[in-house]
mmCIF file of C-alpha atoms in Angstrom:
data_model
loop_
_atom_site.group_PDB
_atom_site.id
_atom_site.type_symbol
_atom_site.label_atom_id
_atom_site.label_comp_id
_atom_site.label_asym_id
_atom_site.label_seq_id
_atom_site.Cartn_x
_atom_site.Cartn_y
_atom_site.Cartn_z
ATOM 1 C CA UNK A 44 -10.183 27.754 0.106
ATOM 2 C CA UNK A 45 -6.669 28.489 -1.080
ATOM 3 C CA UNK A 46 -3.315 26.961 -0.235
ATOM 4 C CA UNK A 47 -3.545 28.152 3.363
ATOM 5 C CA UNK A 48 -6.334 25.651 3.846
ATOM 6 C CA UNK A 49 -4.103 22.999 2.344
ATOM 7 C CA UNK A 50 -1.432 23.764 4.916
ATOM 8 C CA UNK A 51 -3.953 23.520 7.726
ATOM 9 C CA UNK A 52 -5.272 20.248 6.327
ATOM 10 C CA UNK A 53 -1.731 18.909 6.258
ATOM 11 C CA UNK A 54 -1.496 19.577 9.971
ATOM 12 C CA UNK A 55 -4.577 17.436 10.537
ATOM 13 C CA UNK A 56 -3.314 14.644 8.302
ATOM 14 C CA UNK A 57 -0.048 14.687 10.196
ATOM 15 C CA UNK A 58 -1.752 13.769 13.453
ATOM 16 C CA UNK A 59 -4.316 11.413 11.926
ATOM 17 C CA UNK A 60 -1.482 9.427 10.333
ATOM 18 C CA UNK A 61 -0.399 8.138 13.723
ATOM 19 C CA UNK A 62 -3.400 5.857 14.308
ATOM 20 C CA UNK A 63 -1.431 2.715 15.066
ATOM 21 C CA UNK A 64 -1.573 -0.524 17.031
ATOM 22 C CA UNK A 65 0.412 -0.975 20.220
ATOM 23 C CA UNK A 66 3.516 -2.831 21.376
ATOM 24 C CA UNK A 67 4.401 -5.896 23.413
ATOM 25 C CA UNK A 68 5.727 -4.376 26.624
ATOM 26 C CA UNK A 69 5.515 -0.966 28.226
ATOM 27 C CA UNK A 70 8.108 1.151 26.467
ATOM 28 C CA UNK A 71 8.902 4.802 25.922
ATOM 29 C CA UNK A 72 5.967 6.399 24.031
ATOM 30 C CA UNK A 73 7.712 6.887 20.699
ATOM 31 C CA UNK A 74 9.347 3.470 20.841
ATOM 32 C CA UNK A 75 5.964 1.915 21.629
ATOM 33 C CA UNK A 76 4.308 3.372 18.540
ATOM 34 C CA UNK A 77 7.244 2.495 16.303
ATOM 35 C CA UNK A 78 7.166 -1.094 17.516
ATOM 36 C CA UNK A 79 3.439 -1.126 16.861
ATOM 37 C CA UNK A 80 3.973 -0.369 13.200
ATOM 38 C CA UNK A 81 5.950 -3.602 12.917
ATOM 39 C CA UNK A 82 3.222 -5.596 14.641
ATOM 40 C CA UNK A 83 0.146 -4.563 12.708
ATOM 41 C CA UNK A 84 0.769 -7.035 9.865
ATOM 42 C CA UNK A 85 0.164 -9.872 12.325
ATOM 43 C CA UNK A 86 -3.525 -8.939 12.524
ATOM 44 C CA UNK A 87 -5.091 -11.562 10.290
ATOM 45 C CA UNK A 88 -8.630 -11.257 11.691
ATOM 46 C CA UNK A 89 -10.589 -9.023 14.043
ATOM 47 C CA UNK A 90 -13.830 -7.303 14.950
ATOM 48 C CA UNK A 91 -13.807 -3.523 14.820
ATOM 49 C CA UNK A 92 -15.952 -0.555 15.827
ATOM 50 C CA UNK A 93 -15.377 2.953 14.544
ATOM 51 C CA UNK A 94 -17.267 6.101 15.479
ATOM 52 C CA UNK A 95 -16.997 9.667 14.203
ATOM 53 C CA UNK A 96 -18.966 12.519 15.776
ATOM 54 C CA UNK A 97 -19.122 16.126 14.584
ATOM 55 C CA UNK A 98 -19.531 18.107 17.783
ATOM 56 C CA UNK A 99 -19.496 21.509 16.130
ATOM 57 C CA UNK A 100 -19.208 22.840 12.596
ATOM 58 C CA UNK A 101 -19.584 26.537 11.883
ATOM 59 C CA UNK A 102 -18.827 28.301 8.620
ATOM 60 C CA UNK A 103 -18.950 32.082 8.341
ATOM 61 C CA UNK A 104 -18.485 33.313 4.776
ATOM 62 C CA UNK A 105 -19.127 36.959 5.558
ATOM 63 C CA UNK A 106 -22.117 36.947 3.213
ATOM 64 C CA UNK A 107 -25.595 36.613 4.670
ATOM 65 C CA UNK A 108 -26.991 34.927 1.550
ATOM 66 C CA UNK A 109 -24.192 32.347 1.505
ATOM 67 C CA UNK A 110 -24.484 31.842 5.258
ATOM 68 C CA UNK A 111 -28.201 31.094 4.900
ATOM 69 C CA UNK A 112 -27.462 28.449 2.276
ATOM 70 C CA UNK A 113 -24.696 26.768 4.247
ATOM 71 C CA UNK A 114 -26.716 27.036 7.443
ATOM 72 C CA UNK A 115 -29.235 24.479 6.207
ATOM 73 C CA UNK A 116 -26.456 22.001 5.484
ATOM 74 C CA UNK A 117 -24.638 22.671 8.734
ATOM 75 C CA UNK A 118 -27.794 22.067 10.772
ATOM 76 C CA UNK A 119 -27.727 18.482 9.485
ATOM 77 C CA UNK A 120 -24.009 17.969 10.046
ATOM 78 C CA UNK A 121 -23.813 19.335 13.590
ATOM 79 C CA UNK A 122 -23.846 16.428 16.030
ATOM 80 C CA UNK A 123 -23.884 14.007 13.084
ATOM 81 C CA UNK A 124 -22.651 10.519 13.916
ATOM 82 C CA UNK A 125 -21.078 7.942 11.630
ATOM 83 C CA UNK A 126 -20.492 4.470 13.027
ATOM 84 C CA UNK A 127 -18.971 1.459 11.309
ATOM 85 C CA UNK A 128 -18.933 -2.014 12.800
ATOM 86 C CA UNK A 129 -17.322 -4.910 11.036
ATOM 87 C CA UNK A 130 -15.522 -8.211 10.911
ATOM 88 C CA UNK A 131 -12.400 -9.003 8.891
ATOM 89 C CA UNK A 132 -10.395 -12.103 8.043
ATOM 90 C CA UNK A 133 -7.420 -12.382 5.706
ATOM 91 C CA UNK A 134 -7.767 -16.003 4.564
ATOM 92 C CA UNK A 135 -10.006 -16.484 2.753
ATOM 93 C CA UNK A 136 -10.408 -12.733 2.404
ATOM 94 C CA UNK A 137 -13.821 -11.632 3.674
ATOM 95 C CA UNK A 138 -15.007 -8.420 5.273
ATOM 96 C CA UNK A 139 -18.370 -7.337 6.650
ATOM 97 C CA UNK A 140 -19.084 -3.701 7.440
ATOM 98 C CA UNK A 141 -22.279 -2.047 8.617
ATOM 99 C CA UNK A 142 -22.274 1.728 8.297
ATOM 100 C CA UNK A 143 -24.858 3.804 10.173
ATOM 101 C CA UNK A 144 -25.224 7.534 9.517
ATOM 102 C CA UNK A 145 -27.299 9.673 11.861
ATOM 103 C CA UNK A 146 -27.968 13.241 10.741
ATOM 104 C CA UNK A 147 -29.466 15.763 13.134
ATOM 105 C CA UNK A 148 -31.165 19.145 12.779
ATOM 106 C CA UNK A 149 -34.436 20.105 11.064
ATOM 107 C CA UNK A 150 -34.047 17.348 8.456
ATOM 108 C CA UNK A 151 -32.927 14.615 10.829
ATOM 109 C CA UNK A 152 -32.577 11.181 9.277
ATOM 110 C CA UNK A 153 -30.813 7.894 9.813
ATOM 111 C CA UNK A 154 -29.899 5.094 7.442
ATOM 112 C CA UNK A 155 -27.880 1.896 7.536
ATOM 113 C CA UNK A 156 -25.704 0.447 4.762
ATOM 114 C CA UNK A 157 -24.334 -3.101 5.225
ATOM 115 C CA UNK A 158 -21.467 -4.142 2.925
ATOM 116 C CA UNK A 159 -19.625 -7.387 2.221
ATOM 117 C CA UNK A 160 -16.316 -7.718 0.393
ATOM 118 C CA UNK A 161 -14.419 -10.729 -0.870
ATOM 119 C CA UNK A 162 -11.234 -10.936 -2.934
ATOM 120 C CA UNK A 163 -13.072 -10.119 -6.181
ATOM 121 C CA UNK A 164 -16.551 -8.877 -5.302
ATOM 122 C CA UNK A 165 -18.257 -6.148 -3.309
ATOM 123 C CA UNK A 166 -21.878 -6.345 -2.135
ATOM 124 C CA UNK A 167 -23.687 -3.188 -1.001
ATOM 125 C CA UNK A 168 -27.179 -3.298 0.498
ATOM 126 C CA UNK A 169 -29.574 -0.715 -0.908
ATOM 127 C CA UNK A 170 -30.833 1.359 2.037
ATOM 128 C CA UNK A 171 -34.133 3.109 2.541
ATOM 129 C CA UNK A 172 -33.219 6.796 2.711
ATOM 130 C CA UNK A 173 -35.818 9.434 3.598
ATOM 131 C CA UNK A 174 -36.456 11.999 0.835
ATOM 132 C CA UNK A 175 -34.602 9.862 -1.722
ATOM 133 C CA UNK A 176 -36.912 8.045 -4.167
ATOM 134 C CA UNK A 177 -35.350 4.591 -4.210
ATOM 135 C CA UNK A 178 -37.641 1.963 -5.817
ATOM 136 C CA UNK A 179 -39.126 -0.313 -3.170
ATOM 137 C CA UNK A 180 -38.374 -3.333 -5.376
ATOM 138 C CA UNK A 181 -34.659 -2.973 -4.728
ATOM 139 C CA UNK A 182 -34.591 -1.671 -1.142
ATOM 140 C CA UNK A 183 -32.752 -4.164 1.092
ATOM 141 C CA UNK A 184 -31.314 -5.965 -1.934
ATOM 142 C CA UNK A 185 -27.552 -6.369 -2.269
ATOM 143 C CA UNK A 186 -25.970 -4.868 -5.386
ATOM 144 C CA UNK A 187 -23.197 -7.198 -6.561
ATOM 145 C CA UNK A 188 -20.155 -5.427 -7.972
ATOM 146 C CA UNK A 189 -17.595 -7.568 -9.765
ATOM 147 C CA UNK A 190 -14.347 -5.681 -9.202
ATOM 148 C CA UNK A 191 -12.632 -7.349 -12.140
ATOM 149 C CA UNK A 192 -15.440 -6.462 -14.553
ATOM 150 C CA UNK A 193 -15.558 -2.875 -13.286
ATOM 151 C CA UNK A 194 -11.836 -2.490 -13.913
ATOM 152 C CA UNK A 195 -12.201 -3.841 -17.450
ATOM 153 C CA UNK A 196 -15.111 -1.476 -18.168
ATOM 154 C CA UNK A 197 -12.900 1.431 -17.193
ATOM 155 C CA UNK A 198 -10.178 0.207 -19.500
ATOM 156 C CA UNK A 199 -7.937 -0.858 -16.649
ATOM 157 C CA UNK A 200 -6.490 -4.186 -15.638
ATOM 158 C CA UNK A 201 -7.876 -5.723 -12.450
ATOM 159 C CA UNK A 202 -5.236 -5.422 -9.750
ATOM 160 C CA UNK A 203 -5.693 -8.153 -7.116
ATOM 161 C CA UNK A 204 -2.657 -6.782 -5.306
ATOM 162 C CA UNK A 205 -4.775 -3.806 -4.304
ATOM 163 C CA UNK A 206 -6.774 -6.252 -2.166
ATOM 164 C CA UNK A 207 -3.619 -7.659 -0.558
ATOM 165 C CA UNK A 208 -4.183 -6.539 3.024
ATOM 166 C CA UNK A 209 -0.861 -7.923 4.215
ATOM 167 C CA UNK A 210 1.085 -5.896 1.661
ATOM 168 C CA UNK A 211 -0.953 -2.781 2.448
ATOM 169 C CA UNK A 212 -0.132 -3.255 6.116
ATOM 170 C CA UNK A 213 3.566 -3.705 5.329
ATOM 171 C CA UNK A 214 3.560 -0.470 3.348
ATOM 172 C CA UNK A 215 1.757 1.307 6.178
ATOM 173 C CA UNK A 216 4.367 0.011 8.623
ATOM 174 C CA UNK A 217 7.231 1.490 6.628
ATOM 175 C CA UNK A 218 5.506 4.820 6.216
ATOM 176 C CA UNK A 219 4.638 5.067 9.906
ATOM 177 C CA UNK A 220 8.122 4.115 11.056
ATOM 178 C CA UNK A 221 9.602 6.736 8.772
ATOM 179 C CA UNK A 222 7.173 9.417 9.895
ATOM 180 C CA UNK A 223 7.508 8.727 13.604
ATOM 181 C CA UNK A 224 11.268 8.610 13.390
ATOM 182 C CA UNK A 225 11.417 12.285 12.481
ATOM 183 C CA UNK A 226 9.666 13.640 15.578
ATOM 184 C CA UNK A 227 11.136 14.435 18.983
ATOM 185 C CA UNK A 228 9.631 12.320 21.747
ATOM 186 C CA UNK A 229 9.561 15.016 24.408
ATOM 187 C CA UNK A 230 7.722 17.503 22.191
ATOM 188 C CA UNK A 231 5.130 15.274 20.512
ATOM 189 C CA UNK A 232 4.574 12.129 22.592
ATOM 190 C CA UNK A 233 3.089 11.642 26.048
ATOM 191 C CA UNK A 234 2.327 8.726 28.358
ATOM 192 C CA UNK A 235 -1.192 8.556 29.821
ATOM 193 C CA UNK A 236 -2.237 6.308 32.665
ATOM 194 C CA UNK A 237 -4.837 3.830 31.340
ATOM 195 C CA UNK A 238 -7.195 4.665 34.222
ATOM 196 C CA UNK A 239 -7.124 8.315 33.181
ATOM 197 C CA UNK A 240 -7.501 7.733 29.433
ATOM 198 C CA UNK A 241 -11.292 7.356 29.383
ATOM 199 C CA UNK A 242 -11.213 3.881 27.861
ATOM 200 C CA UNK A 243 -14.568 2.164 27.215
ATOM 201 C CA UNK A 244 -15.763 -0.515 29.595
ATOM 202 C CA UNK A 245 -14.176 -3.861 28.818
ATOM 203 C CA UNK A 246 -11.083 -2.396 27.176
ATOM 204 C CA UNK A 247 -7.928 -3.510 28.996
ATOM 205 C CA UNK A 248 -4.754 -1.566 28.225
ATOM 206 C CA UNK A 249 -1.264 -1.837 29.612
ATOM 207 C CA UNK A 250 -0.127 1.419 28.045
ATOM 208 C CA UNK A 251 -1.712 4.484 26.428
ATOM 209 C CA UNK A 252 0.417 6.714 24.196
ATOM 210 C CA UNK A 253 -0.611 10.166 23.042
ATOM 211 C CA UNK A 254 0.607 12.030 19.963
ATOM 212 C CA UNK A 255 -0.204 15.742 20.159
ATOM 213 C CA UNK A 256 0.096 18.800 17.973
ATOM 214 C CA UNK A 257 -0.460 22.245 19.507
ATOM 215 C CA UNK A 258 -0.192 25.872 18.460
ATOM 216 C CA UNK A 259 3.301 25.859 19.951
ATOM 217 C CA UNK A 260 4.678 23.025 17.813
ATOM 218 C CA UNK A 261 2.488 22.970 14.687
ATOM 219 C CA UNK A 262 4.936 25.017 12.584
ATOM 220 C CA UNK A 263 7.847 22.777 13.471
ATOM 221 C CA UNK A 264 5.697 19.674 12.954
ATOM 222 C CA UNK A 265 4.746 20.741 9.433
ATOM 223 C CA UNK A 266 8.322 21.667 8.602
ATOM 224 C CA UNK A 267 9.505 18.222 9.660
ATOM 225 C CA UNK A 268 6.705 16.604 7.672
ATOM 226 C CA UNK A 269 7.400 18.466 4.429
ATOM 227 C CA UNK A 270 11.187 18.758 4.532
ATOM 228 C CA UNK A 271 12.191 15.505 6.250
ATOM 229 C CA UNK A 272 9.441 12.883 6.204
ATOM 230 C CA UNK A 273 7.694 13.314 2.840
ATOM 231 C CA UNK A 274 10.808 12.850 0.635
ATOM 232 C CA UNK A 275 11.577 9.602 2.460
ATOM 233 C CA UNK A 276 7.961 8.445 2.175
ATOM 234 C CA UNK A 277 8.028 9.101 -1.582
ATOM 235 C CA UNK A 278 11.075 6.835 -1.808
ATOM 236 C CA UNK A 279 9.150 4.096 0.011
ATOM 237 C CA UNK A 280 6.221 4.394 -2.417
ATOM 238 C CA UNK A 281 8.649 3.912 -5.294
ATOM 239 C CA UNK A 282 9.963 0.552 -4.110
ATOM 240 C CA UNK A 283 9.616 -2.340 -6.578
ATOM 241 C CA UNK A 284 7.634 -4.451 -4.099
ATOM 242 C CA UNK A 285 4.815 -1.874 -4.075
ATOM 243 C CA UNK A 286 4.558 -1.278 -7.826
ATOM 244 C CA UNK A 287 1.660 -3.674 -8.374
ATOM 245 C CA UNK A 288 -0.097 -2.495 -5.239
ATOM 246 C CA UNK A 289 -0.002 1.234 -5.952
ATOM 247 C CA UNK A 290 0.233 1.393 -9.750
ATOM 248 C CA UNK A 291 2.191 4.649 -9.480
ATOM 249 C CA UNK A 292 4.584 5.622 -12.253
ATOM 250 C CA UNK A 293 8.159 5.956 -11.017
ATOM 251 C CA UNK A 294 8.617 9.080 -13.134
ATOM 252 C CA UNK A 295 5.634 10.738 -11.420
ATOM 253 C CA UNK A 296 7.101 9.992 -8.002
ATOM 254 C CA UNK A 297 10.478 11.370 -9.022
ATOM 255 C CA UNK A 298 8.823 14.531 -10.329
ATOM 256 C CA UNK A 299 6.810 14.931 -7.125
ATOM 257 C CA UNK A 300 9.936 14.632 -4.998
ATOM 258 C CA UNK A 301 11.829 17.075 -7.190
ATOM 259 C CA UNK A 302 9.028 19.649 -6.994
ATOM 260 C CA UNK A 303 8.703 19.161 -3.242
ATOM 261 C CA UNK A 304 12.389 19.892 -2.729
ATOM 262 C CA UNK A 305 12.670 22.732 -5.256
ATOM 263 C CA UNK A 306 13.752 26.159 -4.044
ATOM 264 C CA UNK A 307 10.489 27.651 -5.308
ATOM 265 C CA UNK A 308 8.373 25.172 -3.331
ATOM 266 C CA UNK A 309 10.473 25.676 -0.206
ATOM 267 C CA UNK A 310 10.137 29.467 -0.441
ATOM 268 C CA UNK A 311 6.375 29.240 -0.920
ATOM 269 C CA UNK A 312 6.050 26.812 1.979
ATOM 270 C CA UNK A 313 8.119 29.034 4.276
ATOM 271 C CA UNK A 314 5.941 32.029 3.366
ATOM 272 C CA UNK A 315 2.702 30.186 4.136
ATOM 273 C CA UNK A 316 4.164 28.738 7.310
ATOM 274 C CA UNK A 317 5.108 32.179 8.587
ATOM 275 C CA UNK A 318 1.463 33.240 8.251
ATOM 276 C CA UNK A 319 0.039 30.042 9.742
ATOM 277 C CA UNK A 320 -0.729 31.452 13.169
ATOM 278 C CA UNK A 321 -2.889 34.150 11.591
ATOM 279 C CA UNK A 322 -5.409 31.677 10.222
ATOM 280 C CA UNK A 323 -5.084 28.421 12.187
ATOM 281 C CA UNK A 324 -5.869 27.959 15.876
ATOM 282 C CA UNK A 325 -5.557 24.518 17.426
ATOM 283 C CA UNK A 326 -7.595 24.443 20.613
ATOM 284 C CA UNK A 327 -6.998 20.707 20.984
ATOM 285 C CA UNK A 328 -5.631 18.026 18.698
ATOM 286 C CA UNK A 329 -4.448 14.727 20.069
ATOM 287 C CA UNK A 330 -4.578 11.048 19.303
ATOM 288 C CA UNK A 331 -4.424 8.347 21.979
ATOM 289 C CA UNK A 332 -3.465 4.737 21.264
ATOM 290 C CA UNK A 333 -4.203 2.063 23.864
ATOM 291 C CA UNK A 334 -1.925 -0.990 23.924
ATOM 292 C CA UNK A 335 -2.813 -4.349 25.469
ATOM 293 C CA UNK A 336 -0.683 -7.182 26.842
ATOM 294 C CA UNK A 337 -0.877 -9.176 23.593
ATOM 295 C CA UNK A 338 0.966 -6.586 21.512
ATOM 296 C CA UNK A 339 -2.149 -5.414 19.650
ATOM 297 C CA UNK A 340 -4.226 -2.235 19.620
ATOM 298 C CA UNK A 341 -7.479 -2.322 21.530
ATOM 299 C CA UNK A 342 -8.642 1.255 21.269
ATOM 300 C CA UNK A 343 -7.762 4.597 19.684
ATOM 301 C CA UNK A 344 -9.458 7.955 20.089
ATOM 302 C CA UNK A 345 -8.899 11.353 18.556
ATOM 303 C CA UNK A 346 -10.063 14.797 19.637
ATOM 304 C CA UNK A 347 -9.842 17.708 17.226
ATOM 305 C CA UNK A 348 -10.974 21.253 17.990
ATOM 306 C CA UNK A 349 -9.692 23.872 15.537
ATOM 307 C CA UNK A 350 -10.515 27.195 13.977
ATOM 308 C CA UNK A 351 -9.392 28.219 10.492
ATOM 309 C CA UNK A 352 -9.853 31.664 9.003
ATOM 310 C CA UNK A 353 -8.878 33.238 5.711
ATOM 311 C CA UNK A 354 -8.817 37.035 5.975
ATOM 312 C CA UNK A 355 -8.384 37.410 2.217
ATOM 313 C CA UNK A 356 -11.580 35.482 1.463
ATOM 314 C CA UNK A 357 -13.447 36.570 4.603
ATOM 315 C CA UNK A 358 -14.148 32.964 5.571
ATOM 316 C CA UNK A 359 -14.031 31.447 9.037
ATOM 317 C CA UNK A 360 -14.526 27.807 10.010
ATOM 318 C CA UNK A 361 -14.775 26.209 13.445
ATOM 319 C CA UNK A 362 -14.660 22.435 13.622
ATOM 320 C CA UNK A 363 -14.782 20.152 16.633
ATOM 321 C CA UNK A 364 -14.963 16.395 16.231
ATOM 322 C CA UNK A 365 -14.143 13.165 18.001
ATOM 323 C CA UNK A 366 -13.310 9.770 16.563
ATOM 324 C CA UNK A 367 -12.615 6.361 18.030
ATOM 325 C CA UNK A 368 -11.594 2.950 16.752
ATOM 326 C CA UNK A 369 -11.752 -0.305 18.708
ATOM 327 C CA UNK A 370 -10.444 -3.776 17.859
ATOM 328 C CA UNK A 371 -11.411 -7.055 19.522
ATOM 329 C CA UNK A 372 -11.182 -10.810 18.903
ATOM 330 C CA UNK A 373 -7.841 -10.241 17.164
ATOM 331 C CA UNK A 374 -6.605 -13.342 15.302
ATOM 332 C CA UNK A 375 -9.554 -15.390 16.528
ATOM 333 C CA UNK A 376 -12.027 -17.321 14.391
ATOM 334 C CA UNK A 377 -14.598 -14.792 13.224
ATOM 335 C CA UNK A 378 -18.367 -15.068 12.938
ATOM 336 C CA UNK A 379 -19.945 -13.346 9.945
ATOM 337 C CA UNK A 380 -23.506 -12.210 10.589
ATOM 338 C CA UNK A 381 -24.376 -11.408 6.972
ATOM 339 C CA UNK A 382 -22.361 -13.991 5.078
ATOM 340 C CA UNK A 383 -21.953 -13.733 1.312
ATOM 341 C CA UNK A 384 -25.281 -12.560 -0.215
ATOM 342 C CA UNK A 385 -26.782 -14.815 -2.861
ATOM 343 C CA UNK A 386 -29.976 -15.804 -4.640
ATOM 344 C CA UNK A 387 -32.941 -13.421 -4.636
ATOM 345 C CA UNK A 388 -31.194 -11.096 -2.199
ATOM 346 C CA UNK A 389 -28.721 -10.064 -4.918
ATOM 347 C CA UNK A 390 -29.134 -7.806 -7.954
ATOM 348 C CA UNK A 391 -26.583 -6.750 -10.531
ATOM 349 C CA UNK A 392 -25.462 -3.215 -11.224
ATOM 350 C CA UNK A 393 -27.361 -3.350 -14.514
ATOM 351 C CA UNK A 394 -30.568 -4.327 -12.707
ATOM 352 C CA UNK A 395 -30.070 -1.440 -10.309
ATOM 353 C CA UNK A 396 -29.719 0.980 -13.200
ATOM 354 C CA UNK A 397 -32.804 -0.453 -14.885
ATOM 355 C CA UNK A 398 -34.914 -0.029 -11.749
ATOM 356 C CA UNK A 399 -33.899 3.610 -11.372
ATOM 357 C CA UNK A 400 -34.484 4.182 -15.064
ATOM 358 C CA UNK A 401 -37.976 2.674 -14.866
ATOM 359 C CA UNK A 402 -38.972 5.139 -12.158
ATOM 360 C CA UNK A 403 -37.280 8.100 -13.790
ATOM 361 C CA UNK A 404 -34.993 8.648 -10.848
ATOM 362 C CA UNK A 405 -31.735 7.475 -12.352
#
């Protein structure tokens, strides 16, 4: 799609950006989320569960032949579920994630991909995927990826700062505080009673804060994002303390900010914004953040139900999806179920390539 799709996508990113932990005491909604951004760096270990469900996905291209092609794909994606469960600790850095993808429709399938990450290595378990000819000799083996070696092969220098979770969290805090500070509390933030928030069993929350974008405020929300928040966020990305983390050239950031604030860009943005209501309909779009008594997030959920159409291209898309994220055992001693793979359970990337080459599938 064209730039109109980009504008609609920006509206979604705007709301998704507010997935944050909670605050210490019950405060005004906006103040609670801002305080949360300053607390997230204190999460040095936790268990987490994330779930994404596509409730509806419809694409109408206006062409029967194209619709038939996309229909086969959409039948698999409708009601598709992606879940990720994991454990994280900062010192020594170790993460376990188990991703499960369930596809529905005529070609229903399900597969599981466990992963383990340390400061310098990533291990990915080779799954058994229906209809994909993966050699049986490597199924359930862990492929060991040396992050330093991969960087060198690509002609780049290994950047351990990119694995610095604490610094990433600090950067996220600054960005979130800047973003939230631009929005009016009465228009975009709501307080929800925990008993009415639909929290999962076992989740205790003192406060639930909702950030919401509707058809009534989406134009203003995007204007604030582009004209007020983004220039300030670009300045944050250019700080010296984040140079090693991001590896972004200062000149590129300066150019991006200049282009963003140019009269030509502003005029183009205003033109697209004026036409927004002709191709974007937000039926529902909100994000809830549950806050517990210990100043940490325990649960977040998002509901998105939108329709996007492009009259010029004759394309129409309807998308409805839900997502949730739950944290537990925050800052406790973690138990790793997989551990760090070793011995016969591990193969190198070269061995993986050889196995695929031997079967003619690589």
